[in-house]
Tab-separated table of C-alpha atoms in Angstrom:
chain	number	residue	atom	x	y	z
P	1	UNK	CA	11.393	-11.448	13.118
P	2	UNK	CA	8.681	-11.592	15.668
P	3	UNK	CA	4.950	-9.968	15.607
P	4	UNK	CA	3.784	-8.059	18.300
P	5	UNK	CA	1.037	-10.183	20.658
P	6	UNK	CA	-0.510	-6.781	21.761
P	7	UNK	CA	-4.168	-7.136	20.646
P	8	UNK	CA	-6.317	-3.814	21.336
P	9	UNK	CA	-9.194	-4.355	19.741
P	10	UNK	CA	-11.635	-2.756	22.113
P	11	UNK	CA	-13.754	-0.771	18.992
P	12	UNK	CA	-17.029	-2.094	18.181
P	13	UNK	CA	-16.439	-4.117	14.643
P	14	UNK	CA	-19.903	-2.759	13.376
P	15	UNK	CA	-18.232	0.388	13.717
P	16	UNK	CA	-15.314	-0.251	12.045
P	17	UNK	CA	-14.562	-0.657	7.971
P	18	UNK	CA	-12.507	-3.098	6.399
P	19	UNK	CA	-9.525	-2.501	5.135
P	20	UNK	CA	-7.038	-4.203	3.230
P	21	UNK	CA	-7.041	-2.562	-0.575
P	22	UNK	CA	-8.078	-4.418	-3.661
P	23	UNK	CA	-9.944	-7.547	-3.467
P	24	UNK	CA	-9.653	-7.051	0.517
P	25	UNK	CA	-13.458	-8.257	1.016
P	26	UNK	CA	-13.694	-10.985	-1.233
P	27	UNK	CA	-14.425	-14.418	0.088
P	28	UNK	CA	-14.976	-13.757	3.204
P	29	UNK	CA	-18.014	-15.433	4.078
P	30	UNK	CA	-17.692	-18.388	1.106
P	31	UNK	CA	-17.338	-21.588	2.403
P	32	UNK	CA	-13.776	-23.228	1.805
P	33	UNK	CA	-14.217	-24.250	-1.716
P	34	UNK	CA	-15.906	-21.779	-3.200
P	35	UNK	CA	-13.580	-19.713	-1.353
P	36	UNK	CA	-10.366	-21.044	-3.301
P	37	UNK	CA	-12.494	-21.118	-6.352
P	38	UNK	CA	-13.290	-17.409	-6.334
P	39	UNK	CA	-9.602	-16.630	-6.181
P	40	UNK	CA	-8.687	-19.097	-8.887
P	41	UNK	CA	-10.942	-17.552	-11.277
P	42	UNK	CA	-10.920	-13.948	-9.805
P	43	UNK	CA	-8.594	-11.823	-12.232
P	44	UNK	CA	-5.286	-10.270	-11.353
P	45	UNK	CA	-4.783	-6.761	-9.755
P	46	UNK	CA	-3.687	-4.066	-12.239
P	47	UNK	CA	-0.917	-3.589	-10.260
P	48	UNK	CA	2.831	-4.796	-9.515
P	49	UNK	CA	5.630	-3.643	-7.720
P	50	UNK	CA	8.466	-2.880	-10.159
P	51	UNK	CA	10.931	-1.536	-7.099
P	52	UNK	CA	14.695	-3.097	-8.466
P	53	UNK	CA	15.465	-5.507	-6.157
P	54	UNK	CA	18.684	-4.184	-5.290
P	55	UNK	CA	17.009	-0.767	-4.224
P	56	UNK	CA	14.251	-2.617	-2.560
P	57	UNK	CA	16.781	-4.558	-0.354
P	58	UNK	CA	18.181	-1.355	0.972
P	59	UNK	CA	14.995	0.022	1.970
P	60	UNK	CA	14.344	-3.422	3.880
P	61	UNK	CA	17.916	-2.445	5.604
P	62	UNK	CA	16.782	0.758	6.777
P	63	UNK	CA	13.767	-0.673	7.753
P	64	UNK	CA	14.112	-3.771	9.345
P	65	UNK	CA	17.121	-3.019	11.482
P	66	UNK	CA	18.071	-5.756	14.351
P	67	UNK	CA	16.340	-5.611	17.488
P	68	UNK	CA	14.469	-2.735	16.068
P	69	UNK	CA	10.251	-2.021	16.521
P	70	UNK	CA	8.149	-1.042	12.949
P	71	UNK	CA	5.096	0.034	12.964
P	72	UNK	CA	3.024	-1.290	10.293
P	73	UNK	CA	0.169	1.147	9.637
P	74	UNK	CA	-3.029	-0.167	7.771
P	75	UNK	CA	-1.957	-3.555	7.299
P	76	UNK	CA	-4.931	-5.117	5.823
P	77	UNK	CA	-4.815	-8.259	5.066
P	78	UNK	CA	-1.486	-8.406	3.254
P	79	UNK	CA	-2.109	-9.435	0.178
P	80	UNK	CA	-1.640	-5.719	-2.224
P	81	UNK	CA	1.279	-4.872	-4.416
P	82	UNK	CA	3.208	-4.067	-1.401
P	83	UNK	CA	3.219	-7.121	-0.023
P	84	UNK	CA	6.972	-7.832	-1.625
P	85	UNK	CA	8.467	-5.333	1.033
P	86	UNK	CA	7.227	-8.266	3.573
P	87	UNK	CA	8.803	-11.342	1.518
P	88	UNK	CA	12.431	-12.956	2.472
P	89	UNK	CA	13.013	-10.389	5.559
P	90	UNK	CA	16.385	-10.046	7.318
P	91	UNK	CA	16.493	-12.947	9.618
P	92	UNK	CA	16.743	-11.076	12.995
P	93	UNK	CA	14.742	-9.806	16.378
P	94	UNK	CA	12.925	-7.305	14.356
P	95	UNK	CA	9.377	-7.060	16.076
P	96	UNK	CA	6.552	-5.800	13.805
P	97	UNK	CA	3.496	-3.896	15.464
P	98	UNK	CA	0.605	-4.292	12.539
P	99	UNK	CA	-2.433	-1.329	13.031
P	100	UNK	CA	-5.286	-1.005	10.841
P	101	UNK	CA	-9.338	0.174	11.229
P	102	UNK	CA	-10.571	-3.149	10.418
P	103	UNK	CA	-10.034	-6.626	11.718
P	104	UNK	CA	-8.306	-8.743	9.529
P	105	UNK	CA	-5.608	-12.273	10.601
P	106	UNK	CA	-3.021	-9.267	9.933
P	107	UNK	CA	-3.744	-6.778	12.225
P	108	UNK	CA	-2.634	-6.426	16.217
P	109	UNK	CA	-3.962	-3.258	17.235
P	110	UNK	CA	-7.310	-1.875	15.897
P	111	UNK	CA	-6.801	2.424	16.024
P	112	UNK	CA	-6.903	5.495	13.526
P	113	UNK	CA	-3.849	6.453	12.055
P	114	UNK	CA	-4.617	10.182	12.682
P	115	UNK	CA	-4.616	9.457	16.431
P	116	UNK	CA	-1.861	6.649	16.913
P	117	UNK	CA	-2.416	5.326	20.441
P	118	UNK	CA	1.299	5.320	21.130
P	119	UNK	CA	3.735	7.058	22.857
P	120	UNK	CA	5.936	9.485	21.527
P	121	UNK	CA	9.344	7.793	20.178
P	122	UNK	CA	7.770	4.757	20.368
P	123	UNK	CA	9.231	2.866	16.988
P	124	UNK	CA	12.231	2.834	15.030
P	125	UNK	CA	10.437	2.914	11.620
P	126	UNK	CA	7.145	2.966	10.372
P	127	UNK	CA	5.792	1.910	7.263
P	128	UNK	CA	2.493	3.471	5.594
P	129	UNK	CA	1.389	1.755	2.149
P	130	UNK	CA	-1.342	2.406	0.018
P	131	UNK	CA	-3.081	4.615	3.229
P	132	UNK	CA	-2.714	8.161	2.617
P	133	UNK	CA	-5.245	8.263	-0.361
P	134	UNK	CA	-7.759	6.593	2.294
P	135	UNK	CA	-7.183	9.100	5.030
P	136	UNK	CA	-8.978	12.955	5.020
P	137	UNK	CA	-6.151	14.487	6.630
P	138	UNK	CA	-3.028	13.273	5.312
P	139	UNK	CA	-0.894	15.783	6.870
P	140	UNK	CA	-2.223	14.688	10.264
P	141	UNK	CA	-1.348	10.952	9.599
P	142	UNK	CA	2.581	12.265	8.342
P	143	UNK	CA	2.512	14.306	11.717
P	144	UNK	CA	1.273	11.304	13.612
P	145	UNK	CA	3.976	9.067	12.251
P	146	UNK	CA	6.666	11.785	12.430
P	147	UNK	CA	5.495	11.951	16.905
P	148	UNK	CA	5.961	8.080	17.314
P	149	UNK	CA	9.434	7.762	15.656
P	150	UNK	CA	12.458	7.460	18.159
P	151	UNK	CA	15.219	10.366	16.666
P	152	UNK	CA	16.408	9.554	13.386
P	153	UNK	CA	13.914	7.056	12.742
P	154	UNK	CA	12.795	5.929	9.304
P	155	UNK	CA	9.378	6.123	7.626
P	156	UNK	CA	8.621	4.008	4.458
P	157	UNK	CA	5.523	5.188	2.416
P	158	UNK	CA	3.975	3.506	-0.914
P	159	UNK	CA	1.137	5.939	-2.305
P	160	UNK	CA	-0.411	6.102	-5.689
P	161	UNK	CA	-0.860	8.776	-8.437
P	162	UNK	CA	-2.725	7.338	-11.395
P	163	UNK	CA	-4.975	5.041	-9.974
P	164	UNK	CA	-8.566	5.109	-10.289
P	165	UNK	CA	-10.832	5.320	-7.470
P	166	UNK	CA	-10.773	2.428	-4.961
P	167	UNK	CA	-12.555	3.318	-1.962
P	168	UNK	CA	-11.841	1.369	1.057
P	169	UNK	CA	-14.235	2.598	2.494
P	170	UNK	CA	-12.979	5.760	1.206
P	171	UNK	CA	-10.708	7.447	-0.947
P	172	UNK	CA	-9.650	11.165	-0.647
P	173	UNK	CA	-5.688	11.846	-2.494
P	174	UNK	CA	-3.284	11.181	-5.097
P	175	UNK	CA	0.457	12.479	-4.909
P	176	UNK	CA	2.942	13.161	-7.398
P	177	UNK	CA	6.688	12.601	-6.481
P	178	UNK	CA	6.889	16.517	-5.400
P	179	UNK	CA	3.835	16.156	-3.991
P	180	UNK	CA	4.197	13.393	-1.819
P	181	UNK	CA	8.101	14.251	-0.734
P	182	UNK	CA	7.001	17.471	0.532
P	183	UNK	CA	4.306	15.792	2.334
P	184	UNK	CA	6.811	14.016	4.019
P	185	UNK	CA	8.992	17.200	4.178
P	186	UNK	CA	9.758	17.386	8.067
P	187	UNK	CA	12.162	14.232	6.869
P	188	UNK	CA	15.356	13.613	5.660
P	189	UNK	CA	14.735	11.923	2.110
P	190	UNK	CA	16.604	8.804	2.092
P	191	UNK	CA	15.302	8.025	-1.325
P	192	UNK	CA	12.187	8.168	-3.834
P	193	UNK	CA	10.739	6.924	-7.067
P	194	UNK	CA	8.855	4.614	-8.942
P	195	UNK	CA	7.066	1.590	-6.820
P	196	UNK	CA	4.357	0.875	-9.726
P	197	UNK	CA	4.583	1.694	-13.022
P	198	UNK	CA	3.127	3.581	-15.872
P	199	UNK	CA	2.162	0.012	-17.496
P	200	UNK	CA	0.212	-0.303	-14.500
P	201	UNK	CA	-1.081	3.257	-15.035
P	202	UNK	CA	-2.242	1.861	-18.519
P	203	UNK	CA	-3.791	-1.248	-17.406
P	204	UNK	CA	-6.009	0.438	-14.824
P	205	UNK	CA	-7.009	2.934	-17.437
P	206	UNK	CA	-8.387	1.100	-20.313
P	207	UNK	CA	-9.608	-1.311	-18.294
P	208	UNK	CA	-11.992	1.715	-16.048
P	209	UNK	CA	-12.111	3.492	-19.368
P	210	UNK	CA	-13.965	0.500	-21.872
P	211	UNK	CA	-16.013	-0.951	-19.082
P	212	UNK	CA	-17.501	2.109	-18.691
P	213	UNK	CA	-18.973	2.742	-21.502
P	214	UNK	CA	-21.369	0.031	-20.507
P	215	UNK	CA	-24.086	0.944	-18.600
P	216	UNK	CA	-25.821	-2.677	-18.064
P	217	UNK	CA	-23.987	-4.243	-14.936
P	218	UNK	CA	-24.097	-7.813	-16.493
P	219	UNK	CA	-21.564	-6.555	-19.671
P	220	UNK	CA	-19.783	-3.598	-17.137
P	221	UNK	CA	-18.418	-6.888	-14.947
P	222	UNK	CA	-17.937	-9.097	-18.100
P	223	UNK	CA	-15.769	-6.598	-19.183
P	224	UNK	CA	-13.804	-5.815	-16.779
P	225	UNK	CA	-13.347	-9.595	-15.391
P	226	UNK	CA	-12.289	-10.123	-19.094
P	227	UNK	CA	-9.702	-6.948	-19.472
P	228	UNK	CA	-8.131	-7.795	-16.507
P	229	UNK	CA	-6.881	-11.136	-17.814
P	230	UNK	CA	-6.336	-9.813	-21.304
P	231	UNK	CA	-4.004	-7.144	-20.222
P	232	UNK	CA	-2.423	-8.245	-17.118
P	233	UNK	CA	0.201	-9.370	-19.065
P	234	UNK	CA	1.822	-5.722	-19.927
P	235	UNK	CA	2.266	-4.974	-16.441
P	236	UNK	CA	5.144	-6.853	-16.063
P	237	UNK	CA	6.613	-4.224	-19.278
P	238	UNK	CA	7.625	-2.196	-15.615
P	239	UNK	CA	9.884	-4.730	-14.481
P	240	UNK	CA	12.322	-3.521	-18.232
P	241	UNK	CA	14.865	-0.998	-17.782
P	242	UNK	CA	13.362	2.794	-18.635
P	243	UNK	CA	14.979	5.521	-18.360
P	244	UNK	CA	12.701	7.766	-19.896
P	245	UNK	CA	11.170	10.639	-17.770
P	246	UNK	CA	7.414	8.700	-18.609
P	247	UNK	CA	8.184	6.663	-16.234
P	248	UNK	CA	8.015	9.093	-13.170
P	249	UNK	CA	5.614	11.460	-15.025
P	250	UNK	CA	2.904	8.420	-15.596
P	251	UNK	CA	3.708	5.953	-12.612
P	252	UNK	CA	0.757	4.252	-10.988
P	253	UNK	CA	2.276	5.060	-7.357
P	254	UNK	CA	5.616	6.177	-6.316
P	255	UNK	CA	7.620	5.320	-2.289
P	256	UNK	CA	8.863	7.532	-0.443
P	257	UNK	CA	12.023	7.029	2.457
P	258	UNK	CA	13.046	8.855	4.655
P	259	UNK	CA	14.935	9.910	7.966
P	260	UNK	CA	12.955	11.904	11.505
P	261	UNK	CA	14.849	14.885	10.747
P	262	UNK	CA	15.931	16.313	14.330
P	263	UNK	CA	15.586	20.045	12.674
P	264	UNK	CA	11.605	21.379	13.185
Protein backbone atom coordinates (compact mmCIF):
# COMPACT_ATOMS: atom_id res chain seq x y z
CA UNK A 1 0.00 0.00 0.00
CA UNK A 2 1.83 3.04 -1.13
CA UNK A 3 0.74 6.96 -0.96
CA UNK A 4 0.94 8.99 -3.80
CA UNK A 5 4.23 11.60 -3.64
CA UNK A 6 2.30 14.03 -6.00
CA UNK A 7 2.13 17.25 -3.91
CA UNK A 8 0.05 20.16 -5.73
CA UNK A 9 -0.30 22.50 -3.38
CA UNK A 10 0.02 25.63 -5.44
CA UNK A 11 -3.31 27.52 -3.57
CA UNK A 12 -2.55 30.21 -1.27
CA UNK A 13 -3.13 28.55 2.45
CA UNK A 14 -4.75 31.93 3.63
CA UNK A 15 -7.14 31.08 1.10
CA UNK A 16 -7.84 27.83 1.94
CA UNK A 17 -10.04 26.26 5.11
CA UNK A 18 -9.18 23.47 7.14
CA UNK A 19 -10.61 20.51 6.94
CA UNK A 20 -10.58 17.40 8.68
CA UNK A 21 -14.19 17.05 10.69
CA UNK A 22 -14.52 17.06 14.42
CA UNK A 23 -11.81 18.20 16.58
CA UNK A 24 -9.80 18.77 13.14
CA UNK A 25 -8.30 22.25 14.50
CA UNK A 26 -7.49 21.46 17.86
CA UNK A 27 -3.92 21.65 19.00
CA UNK A 28 -2.52 22.90 16.37
CA UNK A 29 -0.47 25.61 17.50
CA UNK A 30 0.05 24.10 21.39
CA UNK A 31 3.35 23.30 22.11
CA UNK A 32 4.06 19.42 22.51
CA UNK A 33 2.76 18.96 25.93
CA UNK A 34 0.01 20.85 26.15
CA UNK A 35 -0.65 19.41 22.89
CA UNK A 36 -0.98 15.68 24.25
CA UNK A 37 -2.64 17.14 27.25
CA UNK A 38 -5.52 18.71 25.35
CA UNK A 39 -6.28 15.38 23.75
CA UNK A 40 -6.02 13.46 26.99
CA UNK A 41 -8.55 15.51 28.59
CA UNK A 42 -10.52 16.56 25.39
CA UNK A 43 -13.82 14.34 25.41
CA UNK A 44 -14.73 11.68 22.92
CA UNK A 45 -16.57 12.26 19.54
CA UNK A 46 -20.28 11.34 19.62
CA UNK A 47 -19.63 9.16 17.04
CA UNK A 48 -18.46 5.44 16.10
CA UNK A 49 -18.46 3.35 13.28
CA UNK A 50 -20.73 0.34 13.93
CA UNK A 51 -20.09 -1.15 10.11
CA UNK A 52 -19.92 -5.35 11.00
CA UNK A 53 -16.66 -6.19 10.37
CA UNK A 54 -17.39 -8.82 8.05
CA UNK A 55 -19.34 -6.27 5.75
CA UNK A 56 -16.69 -3.72 6.29
CA UNK A 57 -13.97 -6.16 4.98
CA UNK A 58 -15.80 -6.55 1.74
CA UNK A 59 -16.08 -3.02 1.07
CA UNK A 60 -12.15 -2.79 1.74
CA UNK A 61 -12.11 -5.68 -1.15
CA UNK A 62 -13.86 -3.67 -3.56
CA UNK A 63 -11.94 -0.91 -2.65
CA UNK A 64 -8.54 -1.63 -2.22
CA UNK A 65 -8.03 -3.95 -5.14
CA UNK A 66 -4.18 -4.92 -6.07
CA UNK A 67 -2.29 -2.65 -8.09
CA UNK A 68 -5.31 -0.49 -8.10
CA UNK A 69 -5.33 3.79 -7.68
CA UNK A 70 -8.14 5.35 -4.88
CA UNK A 71 -8.80 8.52 -4.65
CA UNK A 72 -9.23 9.71 -1.25
CA UNK A 73 -11.38 12.86 -1.33
CA UNK A 74 -11.27 15.29 1.75
CA UNK A 75 -8.94 13.43 3.75
CA UNK A 76 -8.41 15.66 6.61
CA UNK A 77 -6.39 14.72 8.95
CA UNK A 78 -7.58 11.16 9.50
CA UNK A 79 -8.59 10.96 12.64
CA UNK A 80 -13.03 10.88 12.25
CA UNK A 81 -15.21 7.86 12.64
CA UNK A 82 -14.14 6.75 9.31
CA UNK A 83 -10.89 6.33 9.98
CA UNK A 84 -11.53 2.28 10.57
CA UNK A 85 -11.99 1.89 6.68
CA UNK A 86 -8.05 2.91 6.73
CA UNK A 87 -6.96 0.34 9.63
CA UNK A 88 -5.33 -3.31 8.79
CA UNK A 89 -5.53 -2.73 4.78
CA UNK A 90 -4.95 -5.56 2.28
CA UNK A 91 -1.26 -5.87 2.13
CA UNK A 92 -0.71 -5.07 -1.62
CA UNK A 93 0.46 -2.24 -4.39
CA UNK A 94 -2.63 -0.33 -3.75
CA UNK A 95 -1.56 3.44 -4.22
CA UNK A 96 -3.75 6.00 -2.39
CA UNK A 97 -4.06 9.65 -3.90
CA UNK A 98 -5.34 11.79 -0.60
CA UNK A 99 -7.20 15.44 -1.82
CA UNK A 100 -8.60 17.84 0.49
CA UNK A 101 -9.05 22.05 0.66
CA UNK A 102 -6.83 22.35 3.52
CA UNK A 103 -3.32 21.32 4.34
CA UNK A 104 -3.08 18.79 6.76
CA UNK A 105 0.20 15.63 7.18
CA UNK A 106 -2.75 13.69 5.26
CA UNK A 107 -3.29 15.35 2.28
CA UNK A 108 -1.21 15.11 -1.32
CA UNK A 109 -3.02 17.27 -3.54
CA UNK A 110 -4.72 20.53 -2.35
CA UNK A 111 -8.08 21.00 -5.04
CA UNK A 112 -12.02 21.31 -4.83
CA UNK A 113 -13.87 18.32 -5.10
CA UNK A 114 -16.39 19.99 -7.49
CA UNK A 115 -13.54 20.53 -9.97
CA UNK A 116 -11.20 17.36 -9.52
CA UNK A 117 -7.98 18.26 -11.34
CA UNK A 118 -7.79 14.83 -12.91
CA UNK A 119 -8.27 13.20 -15.92
CA UNK A 120 -11.14 11.37 -16.89
CA UNK A 121 -10.83 7.49 -15.84
CA UNK A 122 -8.21 8.37 -13.81
CA UNK A 123 -8.86 5.92 -10.53
CA UNK A 124 -10.21 2.68 -9.84
CA UNK A 125 -12.23 3.78 -6.75
CA UNK A 126 -12.82 6.71 -4.89
CA UNK A 127 -13.78 7.20 -1.51
CA UNK A 128 -15.83 10.39 -0.18
CA UNK A 129 -16.49 10.43 3.77
CA UNK A 130 -18.12 12.79 5.81
CA UNK A 131 -17.81 15.54 2.56
CA UNK A 132 -21.02 15.85 0.91
CA UNK A 133 -22.75 17.74 3.86
CA UNK A 134 -19.65 20.28 3.46
CA UNK A 135 -20.02 20.78 -0.24
CA UNK A 136 -22.96 23.35 -1.92
CA UNK A 137 -23.38 21.27 -4.83
CA UNK A 138 -23.41 17.77 -4.00
CA UNK A 139 -24.59 16.57 -7.23
CA UNK A 140 -21.58 18.23 -8.86
CA UNK A 141 -19.08 16.45 -6.46
CA UNK A 142 -21.13 12.74 -7.34
CA UNK A 143 -20.70 13.88 -11.09
CA UNK A 144 -17.09 14.77 -10.50
CA UNK A 145 -16.31 11.43 -8.93
CA UNK A 146 -18.53 9.49 -11.37
CA UNK A 147 -15.87 11.48 -14.60
CA UNK A 148 -12.59 10.26 -12.84
CA UNK A 149 -13.56 6.55 -12.35
CA UNK A 150 -11.99 4.06 -14.96
CA UNK A 151 -15.38 1.77 -16.23
CA UNK A 152 -16.80 -0.16 -13.57
CA UNK A 153 -15.05 1.57 -10.95
CA UNK A 154 -16.17 1.75 -7.34
CA UNK A 155 -17.13 4.75 -5.19
CA UNK A 156 -17.33 4.43 -1.33
CA UNK A 157 -19.31 7.27 0.45
CA UNK A 158 -19.89 7.76 4.41
CA UNK A 159 -22.49 10.76 4.90
CA UNK A 160 -24.57 11.64 7.85
CA UNK A 161 -28.33 12.15 8.58
CA UNK A 162 -28.87 13.07 12.21
CA UNK A 163 -26.04 14.99 13.05
CA UNK A 164 -26.06 18.38 14.26
CA UNK A 165 -24.38 21.12 12.60
CA UNK A 166 -20.56 20.90 12.29
CA UNK A 167 -19.34 23.36 9.96
CA UNK A 168 -16.01 22.81 8.54
CA UNK A 169 -15.96 25.64 7.40
CA UNK A 170 -19.32 24.89 6.24
CA UNK A 171 -22.11 22.69 6.31
CA UNK A 172 -24.94 22.54 3.66
CA UNK A 173 -26.85 18.55 3.59
CA UNK A 174 -28.06 15.62 5.31
CA UNK A 175 -29.21 12.36 3.37
CA UNK A 176 -31.41 9.66 4.21
CA UNK A 177 -30.65 6.12 2.77
CA UNK A 178 -33.11 6.99 -0.35
CA UNK A 179 -31.78 10.10 -0.38
CA UNK A 180 -28.29 9.55 -0.58
CA UNK A 181 -28.56 6.20 -3.00
CA UNK A 182 -30.28 8.19 -5.51
CA UNK A 183 -27.68 10.74 -5.19
CA UNK A 184 -25.41 8.27 -6.18
CA UNK A 185 -27.97 6.91 -8.73
CA UNK A 186 -25.81 6.94 -12.05
CA UNK A 187 -24.19 3.72 -10.01
CA UNK A 188 -24.63 0.30 -9.62
CA UNK A 189 -25.41 -0.14 -5.74
CA UNK A 190 -23.07 -2.61 -4.47
CA UNK A 191 -24.44 -2.17 -1.02
CA UNK A 192 -25.88 0.38 1.71
CA UNK A 193 -26.76 0.89 5.32
CA UNK A 194 -25.95 1.84 8.62
CA UNK A 195 -22.15 3.29 9.20
CA UNK A 196 -23.18 5.18 12.61
CA UNK A 197 -25.84 4.53 14.63
CA UNK A 198 -28.98 5.81 16.16
CA UNK A 199 -27.07 5.65 19.72
CA UNK A 200 -24.88 8.01 18.13
CA UNK A 201 -27.95 9.92 16.88
CA UNK A 202 -28.88 10.08 20.70
CA UNK A 203 -25.64 11.09 22.04
CA UNK A 204 -25.27 14.07 19.71
CA UNK A 205 -28.77 15.08 20.58
CA UNK A 206 -28.98 15.47 24.24
CA UNK A 207 -25.77 16.48 24.39
CA UNK A 208 -26.65 19.85 21.60
CA UNK A 209 -30.06 19.73 23.19
CA UNK A 210 -29.10 20.39 27.35
CA UNK A 211 -26.12 22.55 26.59
CA UNK A 212 -28.22 24.72 24.97
CA UNK A 213 -30.33 25.74 27.19
CA UNK A 214 -27.43 27.63 28.64
CA UNK A 215 -26.82 30.79 27.40
CA UNK A 216 -23.52 31.76 29.54
CA UNK A 217 -20.50 30.24 27.50
CA UNK A 218 -18.60 29.27 30.77
CA UNK A 219 -21.69 26.53 31.79
CA UNK A 220 -22.61 25.94 27.65
CA UNK A 221 -18.76 24.32 27.45
CA UNK A 222 -18.95 22.79 31.01
CA UNK A 223 -21.73 21.06 29.82
CA UNK A 224 -21.01 19.80 26.96
CA UNK A 225 -17.20 18.79 27.91
CA UNK A 226 -19.10 16.97 30.78
CA UNK A 227 -22.01 15.12 28.54
CA UNK A 228 -19.64 13.98 26.29
CA UNK A 229 -17.86 11.81 28.85
CA UNK A 230 -21.06 10.93 30.64
CA UNK A 231 -22.67 9.48 27.63
CA UNK A 232 -20.01 8.30 25.42
CA UNK A 233 -20.47 5.18 26.83
CA UNK A 234 -23.98 4.27 24.96
CA UNK A 235 -22.49 4.65 21.72
CA UNK A 236 -20.95 1.56 21.69
CA UNK A 237 -25.08 0.13 22.26
CA UNK A 238 -24.53 0.28 17.99
CA UNK A 239 -21.97 -2.22 17.93
CA UNK A 240 -25.36 -4.99 19.45
CA UNK A 241 -27.25 -6.79 16.96
CA UNK A 242 -30.68 -4.68 15.88
CA UNK A 243 -32.77 -5.58 13.66
CA UNK A 244 -35.34 -3.19 14.21
CA UNK A 245 -36.23 -0.70 11.36
CA UNK A 246 -34.96 2.31 14.16
CA UNK A 247 -31.96 1.57 13.27
CA UNK A 248 -32.01 2.84 9.57
CA UNK A 249 -34.86 5.31 10.33
CA UNK A 250 -32.63 7.13 13.26
CA UNK A 251 -28.92 6.38 12.13
CA UNK A 252 -26.39 9.13 12.67
CA UNK A 253 -24.93 8.53 8.98
CA UNK A 254 -25.39 5.77 6.60
CA UNK A 255 -22.40 4.41 3.42
CA UNK A 256 -23.11 4.05 0.38
CA UNK A 257 -21.15 1.46 -2.46
CA UNK A 258 -21.33 1.29 -5.48
CA UNK A 259 -20.27 0.32 -9.17
CA UNK A 260 -19.58 3.32 -12.49
CA UNK A 261 -22.52 2.01 -14.13
CA UNK A 262 -21.55 1.96 -18.01
CA UNK A 263 -25.49 2.80 -18.76
CA UNK A 264 -25.99 7.00 -18.80
Amino acid sequence: MSRSQSTDKRQPAENLQSAGGYGSQLGGSQSGFLERLVWLIYPPMPTLNSIPVATLTEIKKHIFTPGGHVLNVGAGDGEGCGKRLWENLPVNDTQITNVDIGTGDNVDILADAAALPFKDGSFDAVVIQAVLEHVENAPKVVSEIFRVLKADGIVYSETPFLQGVHADPHDYNRFTLNGLEFLFANFDKIDSGVSVGPWCSFVWLVRDGFSSCFNWQPLYYASRFALSWILAPFRYLDYLPNFGVARERLASEYYYLGRKSNVQ
